[in-house]
Amino acid sequence: MERMLALIGFGEAGSTFARAAGWEAGAQAFDIAPARRAAIEEAGVVACASARDALISADLVLSLVTADSALAVAEDYAGWLREGALFCDMNSVAPQTKRAAAHAVEAAGGRYVDVAVLAPVHPARLKVPLLVSGPAAPEAAQALGEAGFVNVRVVGDEVGRASAIKMIRSVMVKGVEALTAEMMLAATRAGVVEEVLASLDASEKTDSWLSRAAYNIERMTTHGLRRAAEMEESARTLEDLGVEPLMTRGTVARQRAQAGQTIPFTAISREPAQ
């Protein structure tokens, strides 16, 4: 790898990528936690004593820190970037947070890139899907490919677009996890786990999400009030079992809000699945 690569943050993602790619002396890393220095050295990567040392000679930067520190890292470290360095913000934060970070990086002469990591880094490692957006996205995609990432896709020239895809997708992915927990807590306390799961298996469909989204929205538009009333009874059921219906109350509110509404989702306004 000809480019000098810097990793800011060397937690699970950074260490996984470094070991899989074999960057070794072609990369240098800094983590605010001194205990991570050992992991950096074990991966063969140059361990730096400061963020400045890691960034000052880097052409490609991967920011892999915690979500609550992503903006501060961009703002505090931008002044140490080389002119024209690609700053790939791979943190899971909102589009507006990435736009604020981009402002700091670009004001300092760097090139900011919004990167969304769409799956856990284990076991995908360098095959993990990456979406990139921003004015420098094509150059960043090429640089990430040269660094060993094999599943990189440019989704636009606007900072925030890649992160919007991930954040909105997470509404479903993380929401299903939360709904699953709420359902399983109640099913376990009611002693009906096997029956509930068997019923779900029997009703599972293999339609594309385009069809499923259109169908789900149409059902809410047509039957939202009735379904809201039914879900209020579901909420009472959970309460009787000692399970707080956090997600179910939200379902009641969303069903009621969509009832009778003209479907505003033009991208899915095809004939609903039967």
GROMACS .gro file of C-alpha atoms in nm:
model
  274
    1MET     CA    1   0.000   0.000   0.000
    2GLU     CA    2   0.164   0.324  -0.114
    3ARG     CA    3  -0.046   0.566   0.088
    4MET     CA    4   0.035   0.625   0.452
    5LEU     CA    5  -0.276   0.536   0.646
    6ALA     CA    6  -0.369   0.663   0.991
    7LEU     CA    7  -0.624   0.510   1.224
    8ILE     CA    8  -0.776   0.728   1.493
    9GLY     CA    9  -0.926   0.488   1.740
   10PHE     CA   10  -0.813   0.127   1.766
   11GLY     CA   11  -1.107  -0.057   1.912
   12GLU     CA   12  -1.280  -0.357   1.758
   13ALA     CA   13  -1.315  -0.208   1.410
   14GLY     CA   14  -0.967  -0.063   1.383
   15SER     CA   15  -0.793  -0.372   1.515
   16THR     CA   16  -1.002  -0.603   1.296
   17PHE     CA   17  -0.928  -0.404   0.980
   18ALA     CA   18  -0.557  -0.374   1.058
   19ARG     CA   19  -0.508  -0.745   1.121
   20ALA     CA   20  -0.711  -0.846   0.816
   21ALA     CA   21  -0.531  -0.605   0.582
   22GLY     CA   22  -0.180  -0.657   0.711
   23TRP     CA   23  -0.104  -0.285   0.691
   24GLU     CA   24   0.173  -0.309   0.949
   25ALA     CA   25   0.430  -0.029   0.897
   26GLY     CA   26   0.214   0.115   0.618
   27ALA     CA   27  -0.024   0.239   0.886
   28GLN     CA   28   0.002   0.425   1.213
   29ALA     CA   29  -0.254   0.454   1.485
   30PHE     CA   30  -0.350   0.653   1.789
   31ASP     CA   31  -0.606   0.570   2.055
   32ILE     CA   32  -0.688   0.789   2.350
   33ALA     CA   33  -0.683   0.481   2.576
   34PRO     CA   34  -0.319   0.395   2.662
   35ALA     CA   35  -0.415   0.030   2.710
   36ARG     CA   36  -0.484   0.000   2.336
   37ARG     CA   37  -0.117   0.058   2.252
   38ALA     CA   38  -0.046  -0.312   2.304
   39ALA     CA   39  -0.318  -0.406   2.052
   40ILE     CA   40  -0.175  -0.161   1.800
   41GLU     CA   41   0.170  -0.309   1.834
   42GLU     CA   42   0.037  -0.665   1.815
   43ALA     CA   43  -0.121  -0.579   1.480
   44GLY     CA   44   0.217  -0.460   1.354
   45VAL     CA   45   0.091  -0.105   1.313
   46VAL     CA   46   0.305   0.189   1.422
   47ALA     CA   47   0.178   0.307   1.760
   48CYS     CA   48   0.180   0.687   1.793
   49ALA     CA   49   0.203   0.882   2.115
   50SER     CA   50  -0.041   1.148   1.992
   51ALA     CA   51  -0.304   1.208   1.730
   52ARG     CA   52  -0.075   1.468   1.574
   53ASP     CA   53   0.197   1.208   1.523
   54ALA     CA   54  -0.050   0.971   1.357
   55LEU     CA   55  -0.203   1.232   1.126
   56ILE     CA   56   0.077   1.459   1.018
   57SER     CA   57   0.210   1.231   0.742
   58ALA     CA   58  -0.110   1.041   0.654
   59ASP     CA   59  -0.280   1.058   0.316
   60LEU     CA   60  -0.577   0.846   0.424
   61VAL     CA   61  -0.734   0.869   0.769
   62LEU     CA   62  -0.990   0.630   0.916
   63SER     CA   63  -1.178   0.779   1.210
   64LEU     CA   64  -1.307   0.487   1.415
   65VAL     CA   65  -1.399   0.632   1.752
   66THR     CA   66  -1.712   0.629   1.966
   67ALA     CA   67  -2.018   0.806   1.829
   68ASP     CA   68  -2.021   1.062   2.108
   69SER     CA   69  -1.663   1.168   2.035
   70ALA     CA   70  -1.672   1.161   1.652
   71LEU     CA   71  -1.740   1.532   1.606
   72ALA     CA   72  -1.490   1.639   1.871
   73VAL     CA   73  -1.220   1.426   1.708
   74ALA     CA   74  -1.282   1.589   1.370
   75GLU     CA   75  -1.281   1.937   1.518
   76ASP     CA   76  -0.985   1.888   1.752
   77TYR     CA   77  -0.762   1.693   1.513
   78ALA     CA   78  -0.837   1.861   1.180
   79GLY     CA   79  -0.551   2.107   1.219
   80TRP     CA   80  -0.298   1.824   1.206
   81LEU     CA   81  -0.415   1.683   0.873
   82ARG     CA   82  -0.196   1.704   0.567
   83GLU     CA   83  -0.328   1.929   0.292
   84GLY     CA   84  -0.566   1.721   0.082
   85ALA     CA   85  -0.568   1.421   0.315
   86LEU     CA   86  -0.879   1.204   0.291
   87PHE     CA   87  -1.054   1.197   0.628
   88CYS     CA   88  -1.291   0.898   0.625
   89ASP     CA   89  -1.540   0.937   0.908
   90MET     CA   90  -1.659   0.579   0.961
   91ASN     CA   91  -1.850   0.652   1.281
   92SER     CA   92  -2.221   0.585   1.326
   93VAL     CA   93  -2.357   0.935   1.371
   94ALA     CA   94  -2.637   1.148   1.225
   95PRO     CA   95  -2.598   1.329   0.892
   96GLN     CA   96  -2.596   1.670   1.059
   97THR     CA   97  -2.312   1.557   1.286
   98LYS     CA   98  -2.110   1.450   0.982
   99ARG     CA   99  -2.179   1.780   0.808
  100ALA     CA  100  -2.046   1.965   1.112
  101ALA     CA  101  -1.738   1.744   1.113
  102ALA     CA  102  -1.691   1.802   0.741
  103HIS     CA  103  -1.691   2.177   0.795
  104ALA     CA  104  -1.404   2.147   1.044
  105VAL     CA  105  -1.199   1.910   0.830
  106GLU     CA  106  -1.240   2.104   0.507
  107ALA     CA  107  -1.167   2.437   0.677
  108ALA     CA  108  -0.832   2.289   0.777
  109GLY     CA  109  -0.751   2.174   0.422
  110GLY     CA  110  -0.854   1.811   0.448
  111ARG     CA  111  -1.106   1.625   0.233
  112TYR     CA  112  -1.391   1.487   0.437
  113VAL     CA  113  -1.563   1.162   0.342
  114ASP     CA  114  -1.886   1.032   0.494
  115VAL     CA  115  -1.850   0.653   0.532
  116ALA     CA  116  -2.128   0.425   0.656
  117VAL     CA  117  -2.035   0.077   0.777
  118LEU     CA  118  -2.342  -0.133   0.708
  119ALA     CA  119  -2.265  -0.453   0.900
  120PRO     CA  120  -2.067  -0.578   1.198
  121VAL     CA  121  -1.695  -0.596   1.127
  122HIS     CA  122  -1.698  -0.960   1.246
  123PRO     CA  123  -1.691  -1.181   1.051
  124ALA     CA  124  -1.694  -0.962   0.740
  125ARG     CA  125  -1.365  -0.781   0.813
  126LEU     CA  126  -1.252  -0.614   0.486
  127LYS     CA  127  -1.562  -0.743   0.308
  128VAL     CA  128  -1.788  -0.530   0.527
  129PRO     CA  129  -2.017  -0.314   0.309
  130LEU     CA  130  -1.908   0.051   0.304
  131LEU     CA  131  -2.114   0.336   0.160
  132VAL     CA  132  -1.923   0.656   0.086
  133SER     CA  133  -2.050   1.002   0.002
  134GLY     CA  134  -1.919   1.354  -0.031
  135PRO     CA  135  -1.728   1.552  -0.293
  136ALA     CA  136  -1.419   1.333  -0.248
  137ALA     CA  137  -1.612   1.004  -0.240
  138PRO     CA  138  -1.473   0.862  -0.569
  139GLU     CA  139  -1.114   0.924  -0.460
  140ALA     CA  140  -1.189   0.780  -0.118
  141ALA     CA  141  -1.347   0.469  -0.268
  142GLN     CA  142  -1.033   0.411  -0.471
  143ALA     CA  143  -0.809   0.468  -0.169
  144LEU     CA  144  -1.016   0.235   0.049
  145GLY     CA  145  -0.996  -0.027  -0.223
  146GLU     CA  146  -0.619   0.008  -0.236
  147ALA     CA  147  -0.614  -0.032   0.141
  148GLY     CA  148  -0.788  -0.369   0.105
  149PHE     CA  149  -1.161  -0.299   0.143
  150VAL     CA  150  -1.347  -0.494  -0.123
  151ASN     CA  151  -1.710  -0.383  -0.083
  152VAL     CA  152  -1.714  -0.005  -0.125
  153ARG     CA  153  -1.992   0.185  -0.303
  154VAL     CA  154  -2.023   0.556  -0.377
  155VAL     CA  155  -2.376   0.679  -0.306
  156GLY     CA  156  -2.348   1.048  -0.384
  157ASP     CA  157  -2.147   1.367  -0.359
  158GLU     CA  158  -2.331   1.502  -0.053
  159VAL     CA  159  -2.185   1.462   0.294
  160GLY     CA  160  -2.456   1.305   0.509
  161ARG     CA  161  -2.611   1.086   0.240
  162ALA     CA  162  -2.422   0.770   0.338
  163SER     CA  163  -2.492   0.823   0.706
  164ALA     CA  164  -2.861   0.895   0.634
  165ILE     CA  165  -2.892   0.555   0.467
  166LYS     CA  166  -2.738   0.385   0.768
  167MET     CA  167  -2.925   0.580   1.035
  168ILE     CA  168  -3.264   0.533   0.867
  169ARG     CA  169  -3.192   0.166   0.801
  170SER     CA  170  -3.112   0.129   1.170
  171VAL     CA  171  -3.468   0.235   1.255
  172MET     CA  172  -3.574  -0.102   1.116
  173VAL     CA  173  -3.275  -0.315   1.212
  174LYS     CA  174  -3.243  -0.197   1.571
  175GLY     CA  175  -3.618  -0.153   1.602
  176VAL     CA  176  -3.678  -0.518   1.512
  177GLU     CA  177  -3.425  -0.616   1.778
  178ALA     CA  178  -3.611  -0.409   2.036
  179LEU     CA  179  -3.949  -0.546   1.926
  180THR     CA  180  -3.809  -0.898   1.945
  181ALA     CA  181  -3.698  -0.841   2.303
  182GLU     CA  182  -4.038  -0.701   2.400
  183MET     CA  183  -4.219  -0.992   2.235
  184MET     CA  184  -3.992  -1.259   2.385
  185LEU     CA  185  -4.013  -1.117   2.736
  186ALA     CA  186  -4.392  -1.132   2.720
  187ALA     CA  187  -4.405  -1.471   2.546
  188THR     CA  188  -4.170  -1.620   2.805
  189ARG     CA  189  -4.374  -1.490   3.098
  190ALA     CA  190  -4.695  -1.613   2.936
  191GLY     CA  191  -4.541  -1.953   2.860
  192VAL     CA  192  -4.624  -1.935   2.488
  193VAL     CA  193  -4.282  -1.893   2.325
  194GLU     CA  194  -4.298  -2.195   2.094
  195GLU     CA  195  -4.649  -2.115   1.977
  196VAL     CA  196  -4.574  -1.749   1.908
  197LEU     CA  197  -4.257  -1.827   1.714
  198ALA     CA  198  -4.425  -2.106   1.516
  199SER     CA  199  -4.704  -1.866   1.421
  200LEU     CA  200  -4.448  -1.612   1.300
  201ASP     CA  201  -4.267  -1.877   1.095
  202ALA     CA  202  -4.596  -1.975   0.931
  203SER     CA  203  -4.670  -1.615   0.829
  204GLU     CA  204  -4.320  -1.517   0.717
  205LYS     CA  205  -4.298  -1.380   0.362
  206THR     CA  206  -4.004  -1.362   0.126
  207ASP     CA  207  -4.113  -1.048  -0.061
  208SER     CA  208  -3.860  -0.776  -0.131
  209TRP     CA  209  -3.852  -0.485   0.109
  210LEU     CA  210  -3.992  -0.265  -0.168
  211SER     CA  211  -4.306  -0.478  -0.173
  212ARG     CA  212  -4.316  -0.527   0.201
  213ALA     CA  213  -4.285  -0.154   0.270
  214ALA     CA  214  -4.567  -0.073   0.027
  215TYR     CA  215  -4.788  -0.341   0.181
  216ASN     CA  216  -4.718  -0.236   0.539
  217ILE     CA  217  -4.787   0.131   0.470
  218GLU     CA  218  -5.109   0.050   0.284
  219ARG     CA  219  -5.232  -0.162   0.575
  220MET     CA  220  -5.173   0.124   0.818
  221THR     CA  221  -5.340   0.379   0.591
  222THR     CA  222  -5.647   0.162   0.549
  223HIS     CA  223  -5.675   0.001   0.893
  224GLY     CA  224  -5.460   0.218   1.120
  225LEU     CA  225  -5.732   0.311   1.367
  226ARG     CA  226  -5.848  -0.047   1.412
  227ARG     CA  227  -5.491  -0.169   1.442
  228ALA     CA  228  -5.408   0.102   1.693
  229ALA     CA  229  -5.698  -0.017   1.907
  230GLU     CA  230  -5.576  -0.376   1.879
  231MET     CA  231  -5.224  -0.274   1.976
  232GLU     CA  232  -5.358  -0.091   2.280
  233GLU     CA  233  -5.490  -0.429   2.391
  234SER     CA  234  -5.148  -0.581   2.318
  235ALA     CA  235  -4.995  -0.312   2.539
  236ARG     CA  236  -5.236  -0.403   2.818
  237THR     CA  237  -5.144  -0.769   2.776
  238LEU     CA  238  -4.775  -0.687   2.821
  239GLU     CA  239  -4.847  -0.468   3.122
  240ASP     CA  240  -5.042  -0.751   3.285
  241LEU     CA  241  -4.734  -0.972   3.238
  242GLY     CA  242  -4.507  -0.712   3.395
  243VAL     CA  243  -4.340  -0.612   3.066
  244GLU     CA  244  -4.333  -0.239   2.994
  245PRO     CA  245  -4.466  -0.197   2.637
  246LEU     CA  246  -4.214   0.063   2.525
  247MET     CA  247  -4.212  -0.037   2.159
  248THR     CA  248  -4.580  -0.132   2.151
  249ARG     CA  249  -4.691   0.211   2.266
  250GLY     CA  250  -4.492   0.358   1.980
  251THR     CA  251  -4.670   0.123   1.742
  252VAL     CA  252  -5.007   0.246   1.869
  253ALA     CA  253  -4.906   0.607   1.803
  254ARG     CA  254  -4.763   0.535   1.456
  255GLN     CA  255  -5.064   0.328   1.346
  256ARG     CA  256  -5.301   0.603   1.457
  257ALA     CA  257  -5.095   0.876   1.287
  258GLN     CA  258  -5.089   0.693   0.953
  259ALA     CA  259  -5.460   0.609   0.948
  260GLY     CA  260  -5.632   0.763   0.649
  261GLN     CA  261  -5.318   0.938   0.527
  262THR     CA  262  -5.233   0.952   0.158
  263ILE     CA  263  -4.924   0.740   0.111
  264PRO     CA  264  -4.637   0.994   0.080
  265PHE     CA  265  -4.376   0.734  -0.010
  266THR     CA  266  -4.359   0.777  -0.386
  267ALA     CA  267  -4.074   0.529  -0.422
  268ILE     CA  268  -4.294   0.245  -0.296
  269SER     CA  269  -4.633   0.343  -0.437
  270ARG     CA  270  -4.661   0.037  -0.654
  271GLU     CA  271  -4.936  -0.224  -0.623
  272PRO     CA  272  -4.901  -0.372  -0.272
  273ALA     CA  273  -4.811  -0.738  -0.236
  274GLN     CA  274  -5.103  -0.976  -0.194
   0.00000   0.00000   0.00000
